[in-house]
Structures are given as C-alpha cells and as structure tokens.
C-alpha cells in the first residue's frame, strides 16, 4: 500500500490509539504481533483465548498483574480514539516531510530501544532530509537540562556538544529551550558539512509540529541537517505525560545522558533516572552550590546516580573505551619532587635557597645521618635539584 | 620534674629527633615504650635482643620490612640532632604559651589518632588559653582547600564553617592562607563567647611560630579562643614534608574532611586521601568546571573518593546520624501533580485551561474510556485540580 508494509500501517494506527507505555496495549502487540493487535484494538477481530493467555504471560513476565477484564476495558478506552484513526494519512504526512516510520521490523530500528522492554516504543516517526540510520548507542550521547539555563550552563553545554560531535558522537536532546537548544545549536555549528547526523531531537509532539514555537528555526535546521524523531503520530500535541515518556527514549538511545543544569526538581532528572534504570551511564556537570540551576546536578552526584563530568573527554570516556586516552593524559604532568624518597624529600626541604649549608648542618636539619646526606645530595644533584655552593656547601638549585 | 611525667619528657625529646612517620623511630616507641626508646635513641642505653625482636615484629605487623642494621643506621641519623635536644626547655616553652604536651598516656589524648596506626603522632604540642580536650571525631569536621582561593570558595567556606559551628562541630584546618583562613575566621566569628573550641589549627611548624606571617593575627585569635596544635616541637619550622605529614593529623582528628577548592594538584587532595585511607568521610564542594580552583574537587568526585556536599547540613550528615533530618526535609516539597496515577495525569494534561471540554472529547484526547474520564474527573475535582466550566464541560482549575 503505497510502499508501506502492513506492520508500518498497523503500528502507525496503534501509535494513535495507545499512549506511550500503555501496558495492556504494548503487551498486546508483544503477544499478538502488530497487525493482529491493531485488528483487536480497533474491534475488527476479537482476542481469542490463546492471545488472551499470551497477553497475560507477557504482562506477568514484566511484573504487571492483569485484571480479568483489562483487555475489554482497554478496548473501550481505545475506542474513544477510533474516529481519529487515519494511519495512511499519517504515513503520507511523514513522507511529505522527507521522513519515514521506523518499526522494530525495520533494518534501521535502533536496537538500543529494546532495553526499554515492555516500554519499547511501537514505532518512531523520523523526519530528516538526509536519511541515515540512528547510530548505535555507543556513538550517541544525550545532553539535557533546564529550560531556564544560565549563561554558565549554556557555555558548558556548547563546549560539551562541540567536543562530542568533534569526537564523532551524535548529540541527542529534547528540542526545548535552554540547555536542549544550546546542545543542538552547538552540534550543528561544529558539524562538518558531510556529517550525516550531528544531532537528533526527540520530541514529545508530532514531528510536523514546532514546539516550543520559539524554537521553530532551530527545529527546521535539525530536520535539515539532523533528525527529529517522535513516537507520537504527526499532529499530536505535547503533554506532560508525553514529555515524561519521551525522556525514556532520550535515555535509551544514548550510551551516556549528561545533565548540565537542573533544579532540585527537573525533568532532566527524570531522564537521568530513566537512563540509570536501564543501566546507561549518567553524567552530571557540577556548578556553583549557590546556583539553584545546579542543585539537581549536585543531587545526582550526591546520591551516586551520576558521575561528575567536566568536559567532553570525560563524557566520551563514560561512553566507552574509545576516548579514554585523552582523559588520562592530564593526570601525568609530574611535579619536580615526584618520585623522591622520604629521605630525599627531607633533604631537599633542608637545603637553603640562597646561602649554602654544610653536610653536618643538613644532617641535623633533615634528621638524616651524614652518610644519608651525602648519598642524597648525590641523587639530588643528578636530578638537577641540588648544587654545590660557594665554599663547598650545598644549596637548592634555582629552577 | 616541674610537673612533667617521664613519658612527656621522653616524647618531647623524641619529637625533636624523629621526623613524623619515621618508621623505625615510631616502631621503637611501640616496641620499647617512650622512656626506653628515648634512652636508646639518644645512645644512653643500647637495644637488647628482646627490644630488637619487638621492633622487628612491630614493623613487620605494619607491613614494613626491617633491614638488619636499620636501628643502627637510625641511631646514626638521630645522633645528628642530639645537640638540639632540650625537652624540658621545649615543655616550658609550651607552658609559657598557655599550652601543654598531650601524649597517648594522657586522658585527653584524641583516641581517633590511633587509626593512624604506626604513624600515630608521638605527642601533640597544644596551645590554647582555654584548656579543653579535643572533641571526639564525630564532633569534628575539617575544612581544607587552596591557598589561592576565589571569592566563591571563600563564601562557601564561610557558610560551611558557620553552619558547622552552629551545629556544635569544631572546625579543623591548617592555618594557611585562603580556604584554611576563611574556615578559621568564620568559625571564630559565629562562635558564642562560651564555645570552648570552635576551631583548631593543626600546624606544620611549632605552636610558637606564626606561619604564614600574614596570618599572625588570625593564629593569635585561634590560640585565644581555640587551639593551635602540632606534632613538632616549639621553634620547628615548616617544610614540605611536614606539611604533607601534618595533613594526616587533620584527616585523623575529623569525622569528615571537606575540600572546598583545590586545583588538579593540591595539598588539600593529600589530606583527602589521608582521610579516605583511614576510612574517614570525604566531602568535595563542586564549582564551575571552568574554574581551575575546583578541578581538584571534581577529580575527587569523579574518582569516587569524595561525596558531593553543597551545604553544612550535608556535611553534618556525613559526620553521622545527628543532623540527618535537616537534610532530608528539602526533598519533600511536593509538586501539585505528585501522587496522581498515570490515568489521572493523562486526564489532567487533556483538560483545557480556558475553554471547557466534554467528557467524550476528554476520553479521546486523553486516551481513556468514558467511565475512566468520569471517575478521574471526580478525583481531580476533589484534589482541586479540575472544575466544571460553563455549559457542563470541564476545565483545569486555575492555581
């Protein structure tokens, strides 16, 4: 049908009937497959005993108890949306926007989403002028944070996003004001012309909508040079529930979720908890303890949910072994006195800077034997730390 | 002898012969007791086979291998300082400064120092006009950090020290410029007149010296209203080695060591590692990732050596269960929609703010059954979240 598979058409329809993470609905798809699930959810066929049992088993295996009339109730609930169904129209809409519908049956389906288990999305509406698969999670980092960002948060976000795109990562965020917008913008700015996917915005509304309206220009840019994706069909509006559910997709697509700025209560913390819940790494950027915009980050650090990250190299390190070397380099600038024994350190401390000192005096000041002082002076002289002064005494060598 | 015990006189002498953590010297005191150790270290008596064996056992039990001639070598080393010995003069000096010499034999000896094992100091020279015992470690917090502090670090230090003294803690630091000085000053400033020990400075030089000279006024104030303590005898000067050794005392005296600001390499990190090494809690204050003065704190947070702390309540929580309640209070300010079921959250999201909506419309928008919408509206109305609009429809209740 116009090049769409039966699974795509069925999942497109189901995406309009079921809210994200509707356990009975998602369980029905797992139990009966998308095509039969769509027939059942729209009242075209009824669920036989084997489907009922499979649904019961699916829900139970995910820790959900299923009431006897749960499916009947669900169908009643879904029926309120039957007259909004027009999957082919929705599919044509996304095609018109230069996009497509990814489903778990597609080659390009991001397998990382399977970690969401029963909450794995039914499908992803994808809009991007340059069709490429979403990279595997170890090449994807999400950067999230407050809408009311500070200039500190914006600067850090820009540096992180640039550094990550420069290292070949795709930067995922939510397309919102503040930290999200900064992350997308910096990713687009640094990306080479031929970078197929510097950034990707996961929306809580349909991919044909520009929400928030103030980000329309940015979202258009992302659609041109990156991708907009959503699990809700074109035309859908965002709601608080959908924002919270959307956050699980940001977390699941990425190896690392970095929270740059977040208040004590913040949606970004919800994304971080989703990430931690499915075993993804979480990074939090520290900031002033006097800034309410960093209180949520400090909360994550304090309760152990997140690792402290201060630059792109540290984030990359969390994503995997690829970029580890860059981080460790910083630790190895040695101080002059590194590697000295306690005795030599005592002797070095005892050496005068200006005048010079006798071996006897050095033994007393440093608390070493004469023999110890002589041996130590030999080593310090070799290391360029001590030198013979006028009249045969010893002193520190000027640096 | 002028009211000093034989142990005090011997340890006073040994403190001049041995640098801190001189393994053979400290082991000799453990093996033979301070009085006999002093006689051996000064060549008055020689170590018989039983003392030699005991010394070997002490060192071995602490993981140090003892060479055959180690004691002979050590005595040669110590002999270079024999002519500086004047323990009674040193004891009279500390008495003249209104202080005393604490030894492990004293009732007031801080037992927390025993956690340093073989590096437990030989004695503590204490100077304070108001003689009181050092509180047990669970009432002591140390605050340390860079000498080249920023105004951010100084503000945070002031708030932490004030908050901790206000909660009954003694604030320990090292009497240096920067963070140390701020911690002492804030502790003195907030302390009630009758607070016997708001703050305590552990020095790397003798307690009769004002080092750094620019802190003389502050150190005098601490001696008046708090205490100056040191393991090195009066007249001793500070050295790099003594600073590093001094840090172990700061760590051991305190339940928590807080690093407020520290560069990537900093003496404060040395104190933090001493603390972690003997199982004390370490807190690090986060700051701007763009400030080199916070890089050391972030390093501690990142490698898991420290817990993120942002205020005095969180530090107090690390010190023990006493002040925990104060911290947890902050987390329980509920948002309006906390505790709603998924269905009620979907319904709340679907309710219009201005116009009103029919039950049928709400069922479609929220993806709920008619019965579900009616039940949910009842709950939301009770919670003050929904209200009946004009014409029988429903809308959100303005907040």
Short mmCIF file of N, CA, C and O in Angstrom, two decimals, chain A residues 19 73 76-77 80-81 84 152 155-156 239-242 244 264-265 285-290 298-299 301-302 307-310 314 317-318 327 330-331 333-335 337-338 342 345-346 348-349 363-369 396, chain B residues 19 73 76-77 80-81 84 152 155-156 239-242 244 264-265 285-290 298-299 301-302 307-310 314 317-318 327 330-331 333-335 337-338 342 345-346 348-349 363-369 396:
data_model
loop_
_atom_site.label_atom_id
_atom_site.label_comp_id
_atom_site.label_asym_id
_atom_site.label_seq_id
_atom_site.Cartn_x
_atom_site.Cartn_y
_atom_site.Cartn_z
N UNK A 19 -1.41 5.53 24.30
CA UNK A 19 -0.38 6.43 24.84
C UNK A 19 0.89 5.60 25.09
O UNK A 19 0.82 4.38 25.27
N UNK A 73 -11.62 -3.47 29.04
CA UNK A 73 -11.56 -2.07 29.47
C UNK A 73 -10.67 -1.25 28.54
O UNK A 73 -11.00 -0.13 28.17
N UNK A 76 -12.38 -0.47 25.27
CA UNK A 76 -13.33 0.63 25.47
C UNK A 76 -12.58 1.97 25.47
O UNK A 76 -13.02 2.95 24.86
N UNK A 77 -11.44 1.98 26.18
CA UNK A 77 -10.65 3.20 26.27
C UNK A 77 -10.14 3.61 24.89
O UNK A 77 -10.27 4.76 24.48
N UNK A 80 -12.50 5.32 22.14
CA UNK A 80 -12.75 6.77 22.13
C UNK A 80 -11.90 7.46 21.06
O UNK A 80 -12.18 8.59 20.68
N UNK A 81 -10.87 6.78 20.58
CA UNK A 81 -9.99 7.39 19.57
C UNK A 81 -10.12 6.77 18.18
O UNK A 81 -9.36 7.15 17.28
N UNK A 84 -10.37 8.95 15.18
CA UNK A 84 -9.22 9.80 14.80
C UNK A 84 -8.23 9.02 13.93
O UNK A 84 -7.21 9.57 13.50
N UNK A 152 26.32 30.21 32.34
CA UNK A 152 27.29 29.15 32.67
C UNK A 152 26.86 27.83 32.03
O UNK A 152 27.64 27.18 31.32
N UNK A 155 27.28 27.92 28.24
CA UNK A 155 28.69 27.80 27.82
C UNK A 155 29.17 26.36 27.91
O UNK A 155 29.81 25.84 27.00
N UNK A 156 28.87 25.73 29.04
CA UNK A 156 29.34 24.36 29.23
C UNK A 156 28.67 23.43 28.22
O UNK A 156 29.31 22.56 27.62
N UNK A 239 2.23 16.76 25.86
CA UNK A 239 1.56 16.87 27.16
C UNK A 239 2.59 16.47 28.21
O UNK A 239 3.63 15.91 27.88
N UNK A 240 2.30 16.79 29.44
CA UNK A 240 3.27 16.47 30.50
C UNK A 240 3.60 14.97 30.49
O UNK A 240 4.75 14.58 30.63
N UNK A 241 2.55 14.15 30.33
CA UNK A 241 2.78 12.71 30.30
C UNK A 241 3.72 12.34 29.16
O UNK A 241 4.62 11.53 29.30
N UNK A 242 3.46 12.95 28.00
CA UNK A 242 4.30 12.62 26.84
C UNK A 242 5.74 13.10 27.00
O UNK A 242 6.67 12.46 26.53
N UNK A 244 7.33 13.19 29.87
CA UNK A 244 7.97 12.22 30.77
C UNK A 244 8.30 10.93 30.03
O UNK A 244 9.35 10.33 30.23
N UNK A 264 16.46 21.41 41.64
CA UNK A 264 16.27 20.29 42.59
C UNK A 264 15.19 19.34 42.07
O UNK A 264 15.27 18.14 42.22
N UNK A 265 14.14 19.91 41.45
CA UNK A 265 13.13 19.15 40.72
C UNK A 265 13.25 19.56 39.27
O UNK A 265 13.15 20.73 38.96
N UNK A 285 27.07 17.65 35.37
CA UNK A 285 28.04 18.73 35.37
C UNK A 285 27.89 19.50 36.67
O UNK A 285 26.80 19.97 36.99
N UNK A 286 28.96 19.64 37.45
CA UNK A 286 28.87 20.41 38.69
C UNK A 286 28.81 21.90 38.40
O UNK A 286 29.15 22.34 37.30
N UNK A 287 28.38 22.65 39.36
CA UNK A 287 28.34 24.10 39.22
C UNK A 287 28.37 24.73 40.59
O UNK A 287 28.64 24.06 41.59
N UNK A 288 28.08 26.01 40.63
CA UNK A 288 28.09 26.71 41.91
C UNK A 288 27.05 26.12 42.86
O UNK A 288 25.92 25.88 42.46
N UNK A 289 27.43 25.93 44.11
CA UNK A 289 26.45 25.46 45.09
C UNK A 289 25.45 26.56 45.41
O UNK A 289 24.42 26.30 46.04
N UNK A 290 25.75 27.77 44.96
CA UNK A 290 24.82 28.88 45.18
C UNK A 290 23.82 29.02 44.04
O UNK A 290 22.92 29.85 44.11
N UNK A 298 23.87 18.40 41.49
CA UNK A 298 24.55 18.03 42.73
C UNK A 298 23.79 16.92 43.45
O UNK A 298 24.38 16.06 44.09
N UNK A 299 22.47 16.97 43.31
CA UNK A 299 21.65 15.91 43.91
C UNK A 299 22.00 14.56 43.29
O UNK A 299 22.15 13.55 43.99
N UNK A 301 24.84 13.77 41.85
CA UNK A 301 26.20 13.41 42.26
C UNK A 301 26.19 12.86 43.68
O UNK A 301 26.83 11.87 43.99
N UNK A 302 25.42 13.53 44.53
CA UNK A 302 25.42 13.17 45.94
C UNK A 302 24.82 11.79 46.17
O UNK A 302 25.31 11.02 46.99
N UNK A 307 27.93 10.39 37.54
CA UNK A 307 29.37 10.62 37.65
C UNK A 307 29.64 12.08 37.33
O UNK A 307 28.99 12.66 36.44
N UNK A 308 30.58 12.68 38.03
CA UNK A 308 30.93 14.07 37.78
C UNK A 308 31.66 14.19 36.44
O UNK A 308 32.66 13.52 36.22
N UNK A 309 31.15 15.01 35.54
CA UNK A 309 31.84 15.23 34.26
C UNK A 309 32.06 16.73 34.06
O UNK A 309 31.19 17.54 34.35
N UNK A 310 33.25 17.07 33.59
CA UNK A 310 33.58 18.49 33.44
C UNK A 310 33.95 18.87 32.01
O UNK A 310 34.07 20.05 31.72
N UNK A 314 35.73 13.63 29.27
CA UNK A 314 35.23 12.79 30.38
C UNK A 314 33.91 12.14 30.02
O UNK A 314 33.61 11.02 30.43
N UNK A 317 34.63 9.29 27.73
CA UNK A 317 35.16 8.16 28.49
C UNK A 317 34.02 7.32 29.06
O UNK A 317 34.08 6.09 29.07
N UNK A 318 32.97 8.00 29.51
CA UNK A 318 31.82 7.26 30.04
C UNK A 318 31.12 6.44 28.95
O UNK A 318 30.52 5.41 29.22
N UNK A 327 41.61 11.54 28.24
CA UNK A 327 41.33 11.98 29.61
C UNK A 327 42.52 11.75 30.52
O UNK A 327 42.86 12.57 31.34
N UNK A 330 45.90 14.11 31.26
CA UNK A 330 46.01 15.27 32.13
C UNK A 330 46.66 14.96 33.46
O UNK A 330 47.26 15.83 34.08
N UNK A 331 46.53 13.72 33.91
CA UNK A 331 46.97 13.40 35.27
C UNK A 331 48.48 13.25 35.40
O UNK A 331 49.00 13.18 36.49
N UNK A 333 51.24 15.13 34.43
CA UNK A 333 52.24 16.19 34.49
C UNK A 333 52.91 16.09 35.85
O UNK A 333 52.29 16.36 36.87
N UNK A 334 54.18 15.68 35.93
CA UNK A 334 54.77 15.44 37.24
C UNK A 334 55.24 16.73 37.90
O UNK A 334 55.65 17.67 37.22
N UNK A 335 55.18 16.78 39.22
CA UNK A 335 55.79 17.88 39.94
C UNK A 335 57.27 17.57 40.08
O UNK A 335 57.68 16.41 39.93
N UNK A 337 59.20 17.31 42.55
CA UNK A 337 59.62 16.43 43.63
C UNK A 337 58.94 15.07 43.60
O UNK A 337 59.06 14.28 44.52
N UNK A 338 58.18 14.78 42.52
CA UNK A 338 57.55 13.47 42.42
C UNK A 338 58.61 12.38 42.36
O UNK A 338 59.62 12.52 41.70
N UNK A 342 61.29 9.56 50.86
CA UNK A 342 61.06 10.42 52.02
C UNK A 342 62.37 11.10 52.44
O UNK A 342 62.40 12.30 52.70
N UNK A 345 63.27 13.87 50.10
CA UNK A 345 62.35 15.00 50.26
C UNK A 345 62.73 15.80 51.50
O UNK A 345 62.76 17.05 51.47
N UNK A 346 63.08 15.09 52.58
CA UNK A 346 63.51 15.77 53.81
C UNK A 346 64.77 16.59 53.53
O UNK A 346 64.90 17.73 53.97
N UNK A 348 65.83 17.72 50.57
CA UNK A 348 65.50 18.83 49.67
C UNK A 348 64.91 19.99 50.46
O UNK A 348 65.24 21.16 50.25
N UNK A 349 64.00 19.63 51.41
CA UNK A 349 63.40 20.67 52.24
C UNK A 349 64.46 21.40 53.07
O UNK A 349 64.31 22.57 53.40
N UNK A 363 72.45 17.31 58.00
CA UNK A 363 72.09 16.08 58.71
C UNK A 363 71.20 16.41 59.90
O UNK A 363 70.19 15.74 60.15
N UNK A 364 71.52 17.48 60.60
CA UNK A 364 70.73 17.86 61.76
C UNK A 364 69.35 18.39 61.35
O UNK A 364 68.33 17.98 61.89
N UNK A 365 69.33 19.28 60.38
CA UNK A 365 68.06 19.89 59.97
C UNK A 365 67.13 18.83 59.38
O UNK A 365 65.94 18.78 59.68
N UNK A 366 67.70 17.95 58.53
CA UNK A 366 66.84 16.97 57.86
C UNK A 366 66.59 15.74 58.73
O UNK A 366 65.68 14.96 58.45
N UNK A 367 67.40 15.58 59.77
CA UNK A 367 67.22 14.38 60.59
C UNK A 367 67.77 13.14 59.90
O UNK A 367 67.22 12.06 60.02
N UNK A 368 68.87 13.30 59.15
CA UNK A 368 69.47 12.18 58.43
C UNK A 368 70.90 11.98 58.91
O UNK A 368 71.51 12.89 59.48
N UNK A 369 71.45 10.79 58.68
CA UNK A 369 72.85 10.56 59.02
C UNK A 369 73.74 11.26 58.00
O UNK A 369 73.29 11.64 56.92
N UNK A 396 69.86 24.58 47.26
CA UNK A 396 68.88 24.19 46.22
C UNK A 396 69.33 24.80 44.91
O UNK A 396 69.85 25.90 44.87
N UNK B 19 61.56 12.69 62.59
CA UNK B 19 60.54 13.33 61.74
C UNK B 19 59.26 12.49 61.83
O UNK B 19 59.31 11.30 62.13
N UNK B 73 71.56 2.30 61.83
CA UNK B 73 71.53 3.43 60.90
C UNK B 73 70.68 4.57 61.43
O UNK B 73 71.03 5.74 61.31
N UNK B 76 72.41 6.54 64.11
CA UNK B 76 73.39 7.44 63.49
C UNK B 76 72.68 8.68 62.96
O UNK B 76 73.14 9.82 63.14
N UNK B 77 71.54 8.45 62.31
CA UNK B 77 70.75 9.56 61.75
C UNK B 77 70.30 10.50 62.86
O UNK B 77 70.45 11.72 62.77
N UNK B 80 72.70 13.11 64.70
CA UNK B 80 72.97 14.44 64.14
C UNK B 80 72.14 15.51 64.84
O UNK B 80 72.43 16.70 64.72
N UNK B 81 71.06 15.09 65.56
CA UNK B 81 70.21 16.08 66.23
C UNK B 81 70.36 16.05 67.76
O UNK B 81 69.62 16.76 68.45
N UNK B 84 70.63 19.25 69.64
CA UNK B 84 69.50 20.19 69.64
C UNK B 84 68.50 19.83 70.74
O UNK B 84 67.50 20.52 70.93
N UNK B 152 34.32 32.80 45.44
CA UNK B 152 33.33 31.72 45.53
C UNK B 152 33.72 30.75 46.65
O UNK B 152 32.94 30.45 47.55
N UNK B 155 33.32 32.33 50.09
CA UNK B 155 31.92 32.41 50.52
C UNK B 155 31.41 31.06 51.00
O UNK B 155 30.76 30.95 52.04
N UNK B 156 31.68 30.04 50.22
CA UNK B 156 31.19 28.71 50.58
C UNK B 156 31.84 28.24 51.89
O UNK B 156 31.18 27.69 52.77
N UNK B 239 58.12 22.51 56.71
CA UNK B 239 58.79 22.08 55.48
C UNK B 239 57.74 21.33 54.66
O UNK B 239 56.67 20.97 55.17
N UNK B 240 58.06 21.13 53.40
CA UNK B 240 57.08 20.44 52.55
C UNK B 240 56.71 19.09 53.15
O UNK B 240 55.56 18.69 53.18
N UNK B 241 57.74 18.37 53.63
CA UNK B 241 57.47 17.06 54.22
C UNK B 241 56.56 17.19 55.44
O UNK B 241 55.63 16.40 55.61
N UNK B 242 56.83 18.19 56.25
CA UNK B 242 55.98 18.36 57.45
C UNK B 242 54.56 18.76 57.10
O UNK B 242 53.61 18.38 57.78
N UNK B 244 52.94 17.75 54.44
CA UNK B 244 52.28 16.51 53.99
C UNK B 244 51.94 15.62 55.18
O UNK B 244 50.88 15.01 55.24
N UNK B 264 43.95 20.83 40.36
CA UNK B 264 44.11 19.43 39.93
C UNK B 264 45.17 18.74 40.79
O UNK B 264 45.09 17.56 41.11
N UNK B 265 46.25 19.49 41.13
CA UNK B 265 47.24 19.05 42.11
C UNK B 265 47.13 20.00 43.29
O UNK B 265 47.25 21.19 43.12
N UNK B 285 33.28 20.07 47.57
CA UNK B 285 32.33 21.09 47.14
C UNK B 285 32.49 21.29 45.64
O UNK B 285 33.59 21.57 45.17
N UNK B 286 31.41 21.13 44.87
CA UNK B 286 31.52 21.35 43.42
C UNK B 286 31.60 22.83 43.12
O UNK B 286 31.27 23.68 43.95
N UNK B 287 32.05 23.14 41.93
CA UNK B 287 32.12 24.53 41.49
C UNK B 287 32.10 24.57 39.99
O UNK B 287 31.82 23.56 39.33
N UNK B 288 32.41 25.72 39.45
CA UNK B 288 32.40 25.86 38.00
C UNK B 288 33.43 24.92 37.36
O UNK B 288 34.56 24.83 37.83
N UNK B 289 33.04 24.26 36.27
CA UNK B 289 34.01 23.41 35.56
C UNK B 289 35.04 24.28 34.85
O UNK B 289 36.05 23.78 34.37
N UNK B 290 34.77 25.58 34.78
CA UNK B 290 35.71 26.49 34.14
C UNK B 290 36.73 27.05 35.14
O UNK B 290 37.64 27.77 34.75
N UNK B 298 36.47 18.29 41.66
CA UNK B 298 35.76 17.47 40.66
C UNK B 298 36.50 16.16 40.43
O UNK B 298 35.87 15.12 40.19
N UNK B 299 37.83 16.21 40.55
CA UNK B 299 38.61 14.99 40.42
C UNK B 299 38.24 14.00 41.52
O UNK B 299 38.05 12.81 41.27
N UNK B 301 35.40 13.92 43.14
CA UNK B 301 34.03 13.46 42.91
C UNK B 301 34.02 12.39 41.81
O UNK B 301 33.34 11.37 41.91
N UNK B 302 34.79 12.66 40.77
CA UNK B 302 34.78 11.77 39.62
C UNK B 302 35.35 10.39 39.95
O UNK B 302 34.82 9.39 39.52
N UNK B 307 32.25 12.57 48.44
CA UNK B 307 30.81 12.77 48.25
C UNK B 307 30.58 14.24 47.96
O UNK B 307 31.25 15.10 48.53
N UNK B 308 29.65 14.53 47.08
CA UNK B 308 29.32 15.92 46.76
C UNK B 308 28.60 16.57 47.94
O UNK B 308 27.58 16.06 48.40
N UNK B 309 29.13 17.68 48.44
CA UNK B 309 28.47 18.40 49.53
C UNK B 309 28.27 19.86 49.13
O UNK B 309 29.16 20.47 48.54
N UNK B 310 27.11 20.39 49.43
CA UNK B 310 26.80 21.75 48.99
C UNK B 310 26.45 22.67 50.16
O UNK B 310 26.37 23.87 49.97
N UNK B 314 24.57 18.96 54.72
CA UNK B 314 25.04 17.75 54.04
C UNK B 314 26.37 17.26 54.63
O UNK B 314 26.63 16.06 54.69
N UNK B 317 25.59 15.57 57.84
CA UNK B 317 25.03 14.24 57.58
C UNK B 317 26.15 13.22 57.40
O UNK B 317 26.07 12.08 57.88
N UNK B 318 27.22 13.62 56.73
CA UNK B 318 28.35 12.71 56.54
C UNK B 318 29.03 12.38 57.86
O UNK B 318 29.63 11.31 58.02
N UNK B 327 18.65 17.62 56.44
CA UNK B 327 18.93 17.48 55.02
C UNK B 327 17.73 16.94 54.26
O UNK B 327 17.41 17.40 53.17
N UNK B 330 14.44 18.93 52.64
CA UNK B 330 14.34 19.68 51.40
C UNK B 330 13.66 18.90 50.28
O UNK B 330 13.07 19.48 49.39
N UNK B 331 13.76 17.57 50.35
CA UNK B 331 13.28 16.77 49.23
C UNK B 331 11.77 16.63 49.19
O UNK B 331 11.22 16.14 48.22
N UNK B 333 9.08 18.81 49.36
CA UNK B 333 8.11 19.79 48.89
C UNK B 333 7.42 19.18 47.66
O UNK B 333 8.06 19.02 46.63
N UNK B 334 6.15 18.80 47.77
CA UNK B 334 5.55 18.07 46.65
C UNK B 334 5.12 19.00 45.53
O UNK B 334 4.75 20.14 45.76
N UNK B 335 5.18 18.53 44.31
CA UNK B 335 4.58 19.26 43.20
C UNK B 335 3.09 18.96 43.20
O UNK B 335 2.64 17.97 43.79
N UNK B 337 1.13 17.79 41.02
CA UNK B 337 0.65 16.57 40.39
C UNK B 337 1.30 15.32 40.97
O UNK B 337 1.16 14.24 40.42
N UNK B 338 2.03 15.47 42.08
CA UNK B 338 2.64 14.27 42.68
C UNK B 338 1.55 13.33 43.15
O UNK B 338 0.54 13.74 43.70
N UNK B 342 -1.20 7.40 36.45
CA UNK B 342 -0.95 7.72 35.05
C UNK B 342 -2.24 8.20 34.38
O UNK B 342 -2.24 9.19 33.64
N UNK B 345 -3.05 11.68 35.38
CA UNK B 345 -2.10 12.63 34.80
C UNK B 345 -2.45 12.87 33.33
O UNK B 345 -2.45 14.01 32.84
N UNK B 346 -2.81 11.80 32.63
CA UNK B 346 -3.23 11.95 31.22
C UNK B 346 -4.46 12.84 31.14
O UNK B 346 -4.57 13.72 30.28
N UNK B 348 -5.51 15.09 33.38
CA UNK B 348 -5.16 16.45 33.76
C UNK B 348 -4.52 17.18 32.58
O UNK B 348 -4.82 18.34 32.30
N UNK B 349 -3.64 16.47 31.86
CA UNK B 349 -2.99 17.07 30.69
C UNK B 349 -4.02 17.42 29.62
O UNK B 349 -3.82 18.37 28.84
N UNK B 363 -12.12 11.91 26.68
CA UNK B 363 -11.80 10.48 26.52
C UNK B 363 -10.89 10.28 25.31
O UNK B 363 -9.91 9.54 25.36
N UNK B 364 -11.19 10.99 24.23
CA UNK B 364 -10.39 10.84 23.02
C UNK B 364 -9.00 11.46 23.19
O UNK B 364 -7.99 10.83 22.87
N UNK B 365 -8.96 12.66 23.74
CA UNK B 365 -7.67 13.35 23.88
C UNK B 365 -6.76 12.60 24.85
O UNK B 365 -5.57 12.40 24.59
N UNK B 366 -7.35 12.15 25.97
CA UNK B 366 -6.52 11.52 26.99
C UNK B 366 -6.30 10.04 26.70
O UNK B 366 -5.42 9.42 27.29
N UNK B 367 -7.10 9.48 25.80
CA UNK B 367 -6.97 8.05 25.53
C UNK B 367 -7.54 7.21 26.65
O UNK B 367 -7.01 6.14 26.98
N UNK B 368 -8.62 7.69 27.27
CA UNK B 368 -9.24 6.96 28.38
C UNK B 368 -10.68 6.61 27.99
O UNK B 368 -11.27 7.23 27.09
N UNK B 369 -11.26 5.64 28.67
CA UNK B 369 -12.67 5.32 28.44
C UNK B 369 -13.55 6.40 29.09
O UNK B 369 -13.09 7.16 29.94
N UNK B 396 -9.33 22.81 33.60
CA UNK B 396 -8.38 22.86 34.73
C UNK B 396 -8.80 23.95 35.69
O UNK B 396 -9.29 25.00 35.28
#
